[in-house]
Amino acid sequence: MRTDSPQTASPESPRKASPQTIAIWTVVALVCAAGWSVLALSRGEEVSAVWMVAAALGSYAIAYRFYSKFIAYKVLKVDKTRATPAERLDNGIDFHPTDRRVLLGHHFAAIAGAGPLVGPVLAAQMGYLPGTIWIIVGVIFAGAVQDMVVLFFSTRRDGRSLGQMAREEIGPFGGAAALLAAFAIMIILLGVLALVIVNALAQSPWGTFSIAMTIPIALLMGFYLRVLRPGRVSEVSLIGVALLLLALVAGRWVAESSWADTFTLAPSTLVIWLVAYGFVASILPVWMLLAPRDYLSTFMKIGTIALLAIGVIVSMPTLKMDPVTDFATRGDGPVFAGSLFPFVFITIACGALSGFHSLISSGTTPKMIQKETQVRMIGYGSMLMESSVAVMALIAASIIDPGLYFAMNAPAGVIGDTVQNASQVVGSWGYQISPEDLAAAAKNVEEASLLSRTGGAPTLAIGVSEIFSEVTGGSLRAFWYHFAIMFEALFILTALDAGTRVGRFMLQDTLGNLYKPFKNVSWKPGLVITSGIVCGLWGYFLWVGVHEPLGGINQLFPIFGISNQLLAAVALAVCTTLLVKSGRLKWAWITGIPLVWDATVTLTASWQKVFSSDPRVGFFKQRSVYQDGIDRGELIAPAKSMDDMHTIVTNSTVDGVLTAALALLIVIVIADATRVCVRHVRRPALSTLSESPYVESKIVAPAGLIPTKEEKEEARDAVGAAPGS
């Protein structure tokens, strides 16, 4: 059944490019090409981080201007006259037409969690060049495409979740596998996201206080826009940013006051608070906390990334990490084990391609978007913004002393807990740093120690403080370090609360197949029950990570990356199926090629994590080694007790079984999607689409951030035609 609108939007009328436009894009292309040439060809000489910024920003600009526009208008044929679910189903709780600027902030904040901050920092172990190539090329042709296409198809289907779309468009068998895989992967992702927050905020009263204050600030902004001054986005933005900066400054006062102990929380305590926060954020109306909080944090995120780019250009730091390290070929890196292929792609994850994004693009965002034409800016544009975050994270990790980098990111069981021991171990890897330098680095940022500060967040904070202190002076190094910690925690918290809500939607969709009231995502008993289940499940993985003897993030991030990329394979399979079934077969390569690459990389990584004979790589081999140690009554480092040994055995078993099960589910989804596509090509009459019927839109809103001349005229005409005008 086709449900096309009476008139379908076409690309903007082709106009002959002016000489000025041609000149501008020629300069952009030349700067971009120069950046790539320097990064690719430099060997042995010093390379400025400015060239990485040039290559990234130039590539993003060209991709957004040309490739995303081609997909939106030529392939998807976005229609500005068609009402979105936010307009048709507005209930003020989950469905609510939201200003594109606020929604851009929400969507970016929701997708830009730990991945673009942590993954590139960990991947710097392989050198800066492999990560740079994948982050930029991957986002242009895979990550941003996935986000935009999923958002478009979900908007056409009343904001249905990815799993539910798979069930309806692929079939009950493949759809059931997709539903189960997507939900399980979401739980793992949320647990690891929360673990990064715990690692960043544990024993840090400055960061904990500042982050806690963002919650009442967001509530104030929500009520301000909803009750006090509806529609006054500029006013509430100024108020929110001012209060956010005050919270950051006040965090230092609190850390130096008698209140410090109150906000100095142990990891276990933070776990409880985070689970409670996730539950409350999931059940409150979207306008009250989620949207304003994400919008608020977006100012800080975009502002910080922009300032970082400017700081890099002004200070011109040198990339101290090698372009490609020996760990890339040997596969025995201390940060994570495994060779460059496939693990650099798995580790970077969100910065280039993220399955988690598909859950947001088929979760909260399609229920809030005003116009179909905004999917390009919000879907493709937000992902480019996230990729820029990943580039900045990679730069931050690559400009600090490599010895400090490895001392911060290697587990305590490997380098020990003293600067003397850490210096010796890191030196054995070929990266020299003295105990005095390690102690001074911690003192400069007012931390007791920087050893084994795994998770990537502290490493990024050190890099940020290096860049900003070059511009503002070394006396502010500690301030910039804690500013960066708050910046990262905000990134992740906004993904955590949005992700919990999306997990609730997914569980309600699934349970709704068994008990119909759950289908109504705003049904209060259902949202409370499912929110509790989701928070309890990811809370388990968070608790396990906090108490993991091998280092929670070192043990869980590989399964995080694999799960994330497997979920991307599900999203790309659903998108490819929908392109074929909706009459866009000739354009199916747009998602089909990224699907083949992603499936190849991720299934290879899954096989190695399950069956590798190297205990540092294979979960089951790791389990076997520690189980043999238990049988012999022998402790194996880094375990310090038999309880630690049993914990490692249990966690390795769970991780191995999960990895194998998820890989099998994804193979089922891809195989079933392939079957549906082949059947449609052979017998199109057998295919049906679950697309919602066309309803004309009454909302007038621009497609992009800045209205065009035509859009301004359309808005004026709409105001003039309004009753009583």
XYZ file of C-alpha atoms in Angstrom:
725
model
C 0.000 0.000 0.000
C 1.460 3.331 -0.991
C 0.620 6.424 0.997
C 2.501 9.111 -0.882
C 1.464 12.701 -0.410
C -0.370 14.506 -3.169
C 2.686 16.580 -3.913
C 6.227 15.589 -3.094
C 8.886 18.127 -2.355
C 11.619 18.351 -4.897
C 15.095 19.716 -4.500
C 15.511 23.434 -4.313
C 15.259 24.900 -7.769
C 18.631 24.552 -9.474
C 20.345 27.883 -9.796
C 23.530 28.744 -11.559
C 26.248 29.110 -8.951
C 27.654 32.611 -8.631
C 31.401 33.223 -9.028
C 31.540 34.027 -5.306
C 29.973 30.666 -4.396
C 32.333 28.795 -6.706
C 35.311 30.613 -5.198
C 34.235 29.835 -1.625
C 33.771 26.112 -2.256
C 37.030 25.946 -4.203
C 38.878 27.386 -1.214
C 37.113 24.953 1.142
C 38.089 22.018 -1.082
C 41.730 23.153 -1.344
C 42.101 23.637 2.422
C 40.511 20.251 3.010
C 42.827 18.576 0.479
C 45.879 20.245 2.041
C 44.888 18.963 5.486
C 44.502 15.392 4.257
C 47.778 15.536 2.317
C 49.822 16.663 5.332
C 48.266 14.033 7.632
C 48.728 11.197 5.138
C 52.220 11.999 3.868
C 54.056 13.273 6.957
C 56.522 10.745 8.368
C 58.943 11.636 11.153
C 58.440 15.417 11.081
C 56.244 17.396 13.463
C 52.612 17.757 12.391
C 50.339 20.505 13.705
C 46.855 19.531 14.894
C 45.564 22.405 12.748
C 45.794 20.142 9.695
C 43.458 17.631 11.322
C 40.931 20.414 11.972
C 41.227 21.603 8.364
C 40.684 18.118 6.933
C 37.683 17.498 9.178
C 35.837 20.803 8.817
C 36.395 20.951 5.064
C 35.100 17.416 4.598
C 32.036 18.097 6.782
C 31.149 21.275 4.907
C 31.327 19.619 1.486
C 29.386 16.547 2.658
C 26.563 18.563 4.240
C 26.210 20.994 1.353
C 26.131 18.390 -1.405
C 25.713 14.779 -0.241
C 23.107 15.325 2.478
C 21.062 17.591 0.213
C 21.120 14.953 -2.519
C 19.855 12.270 -0.128
C 17.168 14.445 1.469
C 15.604 15.847 -1.694
C 16.521 13.407 -4.447
C 16.379 10.079 -2.591
C 14.012 10.548 0.353
C 11.962 13.360 -1.234
C 11.178 15.087 2.050
C 7.814 16.847 1.973
C 7.247 20.099 3.841
C 3.467 19.896 3.285
C 3.125 16.620 5.191
C 2.194 16.742 8.896
C 4.629 14.995 11.221
C 3.609 12.806 14.199
C 4.439 15.700 16.545
C 1.737 17.779 14.860
C -0.874 15.049 14.356
C -0.492 13.237 17.701
C 0.490 16.120 19.989
C -0.262 15.136 23.610
C 2.221 17.304 25.493
C 4.031 14.277 26.983
C 5.928 12.378 24.292
C 4.510 13.921 21.096
C 5.111 17.654 20.995
C 6.082 19.953 18.052
C 9.381 21.439 19.165
C 11.249 24.452 17.834
C 13.950 23.177 15.446
C 16.686 24.942 17.444
C 15.631 23.283 20.693
C 15.172 19.927 18.944
C 18.590 20.187 17.301
C 19.990 20.725 20.776
C 18.043 17.803 22.209
C 18.967 15.427 19.402
C 22.650 16.346 19.404
C 22.810 16.118 23.179
C 21.035 12.752 23.149
C 23.284 11.140 20.532
C 26.573 12.720 21.628
C 27.232 10.629 24.700
C 30.391 8.882 25.801
C 31.234 7.373 22.419
C 32.709 10.386 20.590
C 34.641 11.331 23.724
C 35.892 7.949 24.888
C 36.284 5.905 21.688
C 38.738 8.195 19.864
C 40.791 8.652 23.049
C 41.163 4.883 23.430
C 41.794 4.448 19.694
C 44.722 6.897 19.893
C 46.666 3.843 21.088
C 46.823 2.856 17.397
C 48.077 6.310 16.335
C 46.199 9.379 15.168
C 45.948 8.585 11.432
C 43.693 5.461 11.366
C 41.215 7.095 13.736
C 41.107 10.353 11.794
C 40.355 8.589 8.507
C 37.551 6.447 9.932
C 35.953 9.226 11.978
C 35.628 11.560 8.983
C 35.002 9.148 6.108
C 32.770 6.946 8.241
C 30.478 9.722 9.366
C 29.999 11.174 5.882
C 29.043 7.935 4.150
C 27.660 5.840 7.003
C 26.886 7.462 10.356
C 25.163 10.651 9.247
C 23.330 8.822 6.464
C 21.971 6.247 8.909
C 20.774 8.910 11.361
C 18.946 10.954 8.717
C 17.340 8.020 6.909
C 16.124 6.353 10.120
C 14.685 9.671 11.318
C 12.851 10.136 8.014
C 11.301 6.658 7.940
C 10.346 6.771 11.634
C 8.700 10.174 11.124
C 6.676 8.645 8.305
C 5.549 5.892 10.726
C 4.264 7.841 13.741
C 7.676 7.821 15.420
C 7.861 4.031 15.695
C 10.980 2.511 17.231
C 13.641 0.825 15.115
C 12.666 -2.628 16.382
C 8.994 -2.090 15.668
C 9.771 -0.836 12.145
C 11.852 -3.961 11.591
C 8.973 -6.145 12.768
C 6.481 -4.426 10.461
C 8.669 -4.043 7.379
C 10.919 -7.121 7.485
C 8.558 -9.588 9.118
C 7.834 -11.247 12.454
C 10.937 -13.492 12.479
C 13.609 -10.966 11.542
C 11.630 -8.259 13.321
C 11.563 -10.220 16.567
C 15.335 -10.720 16.321
C 15.782 -6.988 15.700
C 13.538 -6.062 18.641
C 15.419 -8.346 21.005
C 18.852 -7.302 19.739
C 18.066 -3.593 19.796
C 16.748 -3.703 23.345
C 19.631 -5.815 24.678
C 22.178 -3.590 22.965
C 20.511 -0.464 24.338
C 20.850 -1.806 27.880
C 24.564 -2.514 27.392
C 25.157 0.912 25.858
C 23.418 2.716 28.703
C 25.370 0.759 31.307
C 28.712 1.692 29.731
C 27.670 5.329 29.243
C 26.832 5.548 32.928
C 30.131 3.879 33.836
C 32.068 6.669 32.124
C 30.165 9.228 34.237
C 30.996 7.345 37.414
C 34.697 7.195 36.483
C 34.725 10.935 35.771
C 32.783 12.094 38.867
C 33.880 9.630 41.553
C 35.640 11.462 44.415
C 35.248 14.783 42.533
C 33.059 17.238 44.507
C 33.613 19.979 41.924
C 32.255 17.912 39.047
C 29.467 16.262 41.056
C 28.066 19.567 42.346
C 28.183 21.255 38.942
C 26.441 18.345 37.225
C 23.800 18.096 39.980
C 22.920 21.769 39.525
C 22.089 21.265 35.845
C 18.942 19.373 36.865
C 17.129 22.254 38.689
C 18.374 24.647 36.001
C 16.787 22.464 33.297
C 13.514 22.209 35.265
C 13.412 26.002 35.551
C 13.972 26.323 31.790
C 11.223 23.800 31.066
C 8.633 25.646 33.170
C 9.823 29.009 31.830
C 9.153 27.933 28.237
C 5.961 26.041 29.035
C 4.291 28.287 31.628
C 6.020 31.604 32.300
C 7.149 32.784 28.846
C 6.102 30.329 26.114
C 8.152 30.574 22.952
C 10.834 32.833 24.436
C 13.724 30.613 23.403
C 16.331 33.400 23.371
C 15.431 34.559 26.881
C 15.560 31.114 28.430
C 18.814 30.384 26.602
C 20.551 33.365 28.185
C 19.192 32.480 31.628
C 20.216 28.841 31.300
C 23.749 29.563 30.080
C 24.310 32.133 32.836
C 23.162 29.687 35.524
C 25.260 26.918 33.991
C 28.416 29.017 34.170
C 27.546 29.979 37.748
C 27.188 26.280 38.629
C 30.621 25.593 37.141
C 32.296 28.372 39.114
C 30.392 27.446 42.283
C 31.644 23.885 41.943
C 35.147 25.063 42.765
C 33.876 26.980 45.814
C 32.052 23.871 47.023
C 35.147 21.700 46.505
C 37.121 24.054 48.758
C 34.396 24.386 51.431
C 32.964 22.275 54.233
C 30.400 20.945 51.712
C 33.106 19.060 49.828
C 32.472 15.821 51.719
C 28.767 15.944 50.834
C 29.568 15.942 47.119
C 32.526 13.570 47.310
C 30.774 10.358 46.337
C 32.072 6.816 46.037
C 31.432 4.950 42.751
C 28.792 2.708 44.361
C 26.849 5.745 45.617
C 26.974 7.369 42.202
C 25.495 4.186 40.701
C 22.404 4.541 42.920
C 21.972 8.235 42.125
C 22.351 7.683 38.378
C 19.782 4.875 38.290
C 17.333 7.039 40.275
C 17.920 9.981 37.941
C 17.405 7.836 34.835
C 14.081 6.571 36.184
C 12.730 10.044 37.031
C 13.922 11.562 33.730
C 12.210 8.767 31.791
C 8.745 9.269 33.287
C 8.577 13.077 33.419
C 6.961 14.908 30.450
C 9.503 15.555 27.713
C 9.119 19.352 27.958
C 9.831 19.432 31.708
C 13.368 18.035 31.939
C 14.590 16.146 28.887
C 14.299 18.780 26.138
C 15.426 21.830 28.164
C 18.298 19.926 29.764
C 19.542 18.698 26.400
C 19.124 22.168 24.916
C 21.045 23.669 27.841
C 23.899 21.198 27.590
C 24.102 21.735 23.836
C 25.240 25.319 24.365
C 28.101 24.035 26.435
C 28.894 21.203 24.054
C 28.872 23.190 20.832
C 30.541 26.161 22.495
C 33.322 24.019 23.951
C 33.988 22.199 20.684
C 34.041 25.514 18.789
C 36.421 27.000 21.361
C 38.591 23.892 21.136
C 38.844 24.283 17.370
C 39.750 27.954 17.798
C 42.223 27.044 20.538
C 43.908 24.506 18.265
C 44.177 27.078 15.482
C 45.597 29.723 17.846
C 47.990 27.541 19.856
C 48.830 25.166 16.973
C 49.772 22.201 19.199
C 51.887 19.418 17.757
C 50.589 15.865 17.473
C 52.945 13.920 19.768
C 51.410 10.489 19.218
C 52.804 8.532 16.245
C 50.670 8.448 13.063
C 50.502 4.644 13.392
C 51.919 2.889 16.476
C 53.371 -0.615 16.762
C 50.296 -1.643 18.760
C 48.239 -1.327 15.561
C 49.941 -4.345 14.013
C 50.936 -6.334 17.112
C 47.498 -6.136 18.721
C 48.892 -6.200 22.271
C 48.043 -2.651 23.345
C 47.620 -1.948 27.065
C 44.509 0.184 26.534
C 42.662 -2.523 24.583
C 43.892 -5.692 22.934
C 43.397 -6.491 19.264
C 44.765 -5.435 15.884
C 43.867 -2.307 13.931
C 41.340 -4.251 11.868
C 38.708 -4.641 13.143
C 39.171 -3.094 16.586
C 39.948 0.525 15.723
C 36.530 0.741 14.035
C 34.814 -0.961 16.961
C 36.543 1.236 19.529
C 35.818 4.573 17.837
C 32.166 3.556 17.431
C 29.946 6.611 17.921
C 32.261 9.183 16.353
C 31.782 7.647 12.902
C 28.805 5.259 12.996
C 26.550 4.569 15.952
C 23.614 2.222 16.244
C 22.605 4.062 19.414
C 21.739 7.078 17.260
C 19.180 5.049 15.340
C 17.298 4.534 18.610
C 17.166 8.296 19.214
C 16.258 8.927 15.556
C 13.368 6.476 15.974
C 12.657 7.375 19.596
C 12.227 10.878 20.975
C 13.180 13.006 17.948
C 10.546 11.832 15.385
C 7.881 12.539 18.019
C 9.061 16.149 18.324
C 10.120 17.236 14.826
C 7.958 19.944 13.212
C 8.678 19.365 9.514
C 10.028 16.522 7.375
C 12.409 18.969 5.732
C 14.217 19.331 9.067
C 15.531 15.728 9.005
C 18.572 16.884 7.020
C 19.696 19.443 9.586
C 18.781 17.381 12.644
C 19.748 13.924 11.383
C 22.755 14.490 9.138
C 23.887 17.793 10.664
C 23.867 16.578 14.264
C 25.972 13.555 13.361
C 28.568 15.772 11.685
C 28.647 17.808 14.884
C 29.244 14.649 16.893
C 32.018 13.594 14.557
C 33.708 16.952 15.151
C 33.614 16.120 18.858
C 35.382 12.838 18.097
C 38.056 14.656 16.095
C 38.667 17.065 18.977
C 38.877 14.132 21.397
C 41.456 12.444 19.164
C 43.454 15.676 18.960
C 43.338 16.094 22.752
C 44.641 12.548 23.248
C 47.338 12.950 20.598
C 48.878 16.253 21.764
C 49.685 15.126 25.310
C 52.854 13.228 26.152
C 52.357 9.604 24.983
C 53.860 8.370 28.252
C 51.189 10.241 30.216
C 48.521 8.953 27.818
C 49.420 5.312 28.461
C 49.818 5.866 32.208
C 46.289 7.274 32.341
C 44.605 4.672 30.165
C 46.273 1.406 31.171
C 44.567 -0.554 33.994
C 46.040 -0.421 37.497
C 46.657 -4.157 37.311
C 49.118 -3.523 34.494
C 51.027 -0.406 35.616
C 50.559 -0.560 39.391
C 49.459 2.245 41.681
C 52.702 4.228 42.130
C 54.276 6.733 39.748
C 57.584 4.866 40.000
C 56.110 1.573 38.863
C 53.968 3.233 36.183
C 57.024 5.039 34.796
C 58.946 1.759 34.490
C 56.111 -0.152 32.822
C 55.279 2.626 30.341
C 58.993 2.945 29.564
C 59.107 -0.739 28.650
C 56.588 0.029 25.899
C 58.918 2.626 24.395
C 57.322 5.767 25.844
C 59.437 7.530 28.463
C 57.989 9.622 31.291
C 59.530 10.168 34.705
C 57.760 9.661 38.052
C 58.214 13.379 38.715
C 56.433 14.260 35.472
C 53.532 11.952 36.327
C 53.196 13.534 39.780
C 53.445 17.063 38.346
C 50.745 16.362 35.753
C 48.310 15.411 38.537
C 49.287 18.388 40.691
C 48.768 20.820 37.792
C 45.075 19.896 37.599
C 44.585 19.577 41.370
C 44.109 15.801 41.316
C 45.736 13.356 43.717
C 46.693 10.992 40.876
C 46.148 10.505 37.153
C 47.227 6.880 37.020
C 44.748 4.447 35.465
C 42.078 7.103 34.994
C 40.512 4.872 32.387
C 37.418 5.674 30.399
C 38.895 8.397 28.215
C 37.194 11.313 29.977
C 40.174 12.349 32.170
C 42.562 12.011 29.199
C 40.380 14.279 27.112
C 40.191 16.729 30.031
C 44.001 16.826 30.214
C 44.178 17.551 26.480
C 41.529 20.263 26.748
C 43.388 21.898 29.642
C 46.607 21.804 27.573
C 44.954 23.603 24.657
C 43.043 26.204 26.674
C 45.907 26.954 29.073
C 48.111 27.731 26.074
C 45.698 30.545 25.262
C 44.672 31.733 28.748
C 47.780 30.890 30.791
C 48.930 27.945 32.866
C 47.364 29.233 36.086
C 43.931 28.189 34.801
C 44.964 24.634 33.920
C 43.059 23.080 36.861
C 39.951 25.116 36.057
C 39.956 23.958 32.434
C 40.500 20.343 33.491
C 37.416 20.351 35.727
C 35.492 22.354 33.145
C 36.211 19.551 30.673
C 35.117 16.900 33.187
C 31.779 18.706 33.606
C 31.538 19.125 29.838
C 31.990 15.375 29.330
C 29.614 14.377 32.123
C 26.924 16.628 30.605
C 27.463 14.969 27.251
C 26.926 11.548 28.720
C 24.066 12.345 31.112
C 21.967 13.778 28.311
C 22.491 10.575 26.327
C 21.686 8.549 29.427
C 18.314 10.166 30.133
C 17.254 10.204 26.478
C 18.495 6.640 26.034
C 16.523 5.435 29.051
C 13.399 7.008 27.612
C 14.026 5.368 24.248
C 14.628 2.038 25.991
C 11.252 2.510 27.645
C 9.649 3.121 24.235
C 11.268 -0.027 22.867
C 10.110 -2.172 25.766
C 6.589 -0.743 25.526
C 6.517 -1.496 21.780
C 7.591 -5.073 22.481
C 5.198 -5.664 25.400
C 2.440 -4.009 23.387
C 2.494 -7.021 21.084
C 1.405 -9.084 24.109
C -0.766 -6.568 26.016
C -2.209 -3.727 23.938
C -2.273 -0.890 26.556
C 1.549 -0.875 26.473
C 1.328 0.310 22.858
C 0.276 3.708 24.185
C 3.700 5.019 25.191
C 2.103 7.670 27.425
C 0.014 5.152 29.420
C 1.202 5.926 32.971
C 1.269 2.428 34.513
C 3.152 1.172 31.465
C 5.715 3.954 31.432
C 6.437 3.532 35.158
C 6.809 -0.267 34.897
C 8.971 -0.216 31.788
C 11.126 2.668 33.062
C 11.834 0.676 36.212
C 12.775 -2.423 34.219
C 15.084 -0.505 31.861
C 16.859 1.339 34.698
C 17.264 -1.881 36.669
C 18.829 -3.699 33.721
C 21.392 -1.047 32.746
C 22.002 -0.447 36.445
C 23.200 -4.065 36.670
C 25.848 -3.529 33.967
C 26.878 -0.289 35.651
C 27.304 -2.047 39.000
C 29.310 -4.841 37.337
C 31.555 -2.297 35.616
C 32.230 -0.395 38.824
C 33.332 -3.608 40.591
C 35.211 -5.217 37.657
C 38.793 -6.242 38.700
C 40.093 -5.993 35.104
C 38.968 -2.376 34.890
C 35.331 -1.869 34.014
C 35.800 0.345 30.983
C 38.675 -1.765 29.594
C 36.535 -4.902 29.882
C 33.169 -3.469 28.821
C 34.105 -0.975 26.094
C 34.833 -3.690 23.478
C 31.375 -5.180 23.984
C 29.993 -1.619 23.968
C 31.623 -0.968 20.591
C 30.571 -4.308 19.120
C 26.997 -3.926 20.355
C 26.803 -0.399 19.020
C 28.019 -1.398 15.565
C 25.774 -4.480 15.482
C 22.837 -2.185 16.196
C 23.987 0.051 13.337
C 23.832 -3.034 11.097
C 20.194 -3.534 12.147
C 19.398 0.123 11.401
C 21.115 0.047 8.008
C 19.366 -3.237 7.142
C 15.964 -1.697 7.984
C 16.806 1.450 5.990
C 17.936 -0.559 2.964
C 14.771 -2.662 3.113
C 12.593 0.441 3.285
C 14.416 2.085 0.395
C 13.797 -1.022 -1.724
C 10.148 -1.465 -0.692
C 9.297 2.233 -1.171
C 10.400 2.240 -4.805
C 13.922 3.569 -4.280
C 15.808 0.436 -5.347
C 18.349 2.378 -7.421
C 19.321 4.338 -4.308
C 19.584 1.330 -1.972
C 23.405 1.477 -2.249
C 23.363 4.584 -0.062
C 22.698 2.450 3.012
C 23.563 -0.931 1.476
C 27.299 -0.273 1.080
C 27.739 0.970 4.687
C 25.737 -2.085 5.803
C 28.115 -4.523 4.089
C 31.190 -2.784 5.536
C 29.735 -2.525 9.037
C 28.607 -6.157 9.071
C 32.026 -7.346 7.865
C 33.936 -5.372 10.510
C 31.592 -6.088 13.393
C 31.046 -9.793 12.820
C 34.822 -10.222 12.482
C 35.302 -8.459 15.822
C 32.537 -10.541 17.400
C 34.167 -13.779 16.213
C 37.515 -12.725 17.661
C 36.047 -11.619 21.005
C 34.278 -14.957 21.349
C 36.767 -17.451 19.889
C 40.234 -15.838 20.013
C 42.888 -17.950 21.754
C 44.468 -14.781 23.175
C 43.012 -14.278 26.683
C 43.396 -10.522 26.291
C 41.016 -10.646 23.310
C 38.747 -13.681 23.637
C 36.177 -13.643 26.435
C 35.894 -17.433 26.679
C 39.674 -17.931 26.649
C 39.919 -15.317 29.382
C 37.281 -17.192 31.352
C 39.171 -20.452 30.906
C 42.467 -18.988 32.141
C 40.943 -17.564 35.328
C 38.804 -20.662 35.948
C 41.952 -22.803 35.726
C 43.564 -20.456 38.234
C 40.623 -20.939 40.595
C 40.894 -24.698 40.222
C 44.601 -24.512 41.138
C 43.953 -22.100 43.995
C 46.208 -19.536 42.282
C 45.668 -15.777 42.015
C 46.224 -14.276 38.563
C 46.909 -10.533 38.309
C 45.175 -8.132 38.431
C 42.850 -10.138 40.696
C 43.693 -9.557 44.365
C 41.411 -12.212 45.866
C 39.471 -15.311 44.936
C 36.329 -13.166 44.867
C 37.998 -11.110 42.130
C 38.828 -14.306 40.255
C 35.212 -15.469 40.400
C 34.007 -12.019 39.312
C 36.251 -12.108 36.233
C 35.025 -15.605 35.331
C 31.374 -14.549 35.667
C 31.787 -11.321 33.705
C 33.817 -12.961 30.933
C 31.144 -15.623 30.564
C 28.336 -13.064 30.391
C 30.269 -10.911 27.895
C 31.102 -13.887 25.675
C 27.553 -15.247 25.626
C 26.094 -11.798 24.957
C 28.523 -11.122 22.101
C 27.756 -14.458 20.451
C 23.994 -14.121 20.908
C 23.887 -10.570 19.554
C 25.991 -11.481 16.522
C 23.632 -14.380 15.768
C 20.577 -12.127 16.062
C 22.101 -9.597 13.667
C 22.887 -12.312 11.109
C 19.216 -13.351 11.309
C 18.062 -9.740 10.776
C 20.342 -9.184 7.766
C 19.393 -12.523 6.203
C 15.665 -11.872 6.631
C 16.013 -8.307 5.297
C 17.822 -9.675 2.246
C 14.994 -12.173 1.699
C 12.375 -9.389 1.850
C 14.316 -7.199 -0.593
C 14.763 -10.031 -3.093
C 11.074 -10.940 -2.830
C 10.070 -7.322 -3.445
C 12.265 -7.049 -6.541
C 10.753 -10.238 -7.925
C 7.135 -9.716 -6.846
C 6.502 -6.079 -5.737
C 2.761 -6.684 -5.350
C 3.391 -8.842 -2.263
C 5.021 -5.983 -0.363
C 3.198 -3.642 1.992
C 4.328 -0.475 3.745
C 3.211 0.594 7.205
C 3.592 4.274 6.373
C 1.010 6.589 7.947
C -1.514 8.246 5.614
C -0.805 11.733 4.320
C -2.212 14.612 6.374
C -1.577 18.200 5.350
C 0.565 20.197 7.739
C -0.609 23.456 9.273
C 2.775 24.302 10.794
C 5.079 26.741 9.043
C 8.719 26.330 10.055
C 12.118 26.615 8.331
C 14.044 23.534 7.199
C 17.394 24.792 8.448
C 18.824 26.718 11.325
C 18.675 30.025 9.440
C 15.454 30.667 7.466
C 15.824 31.345 3.758
C 14.255 34.369 2.117
C 11.400 32.201 0.818
C 10.799 30.686 4.275
C 10.638 34.140 5.865
C 8.036 35.202 3.307
C 6.059 31.998 3.933
C 6.091 32.683 7.667
C 4.856 36.245 7.141
C 2.076 34.997 4.883
C 1.048 32.438 7.511
C 0.873 35.115 10.205
C -1.145 37.370 7.932
C -3.597 34.582 7.133
C -4.115 33.655 10.794
C -7.573 34.419 12.258
C -7.736 37.782 13.944
C -4.558 39.072 12.333
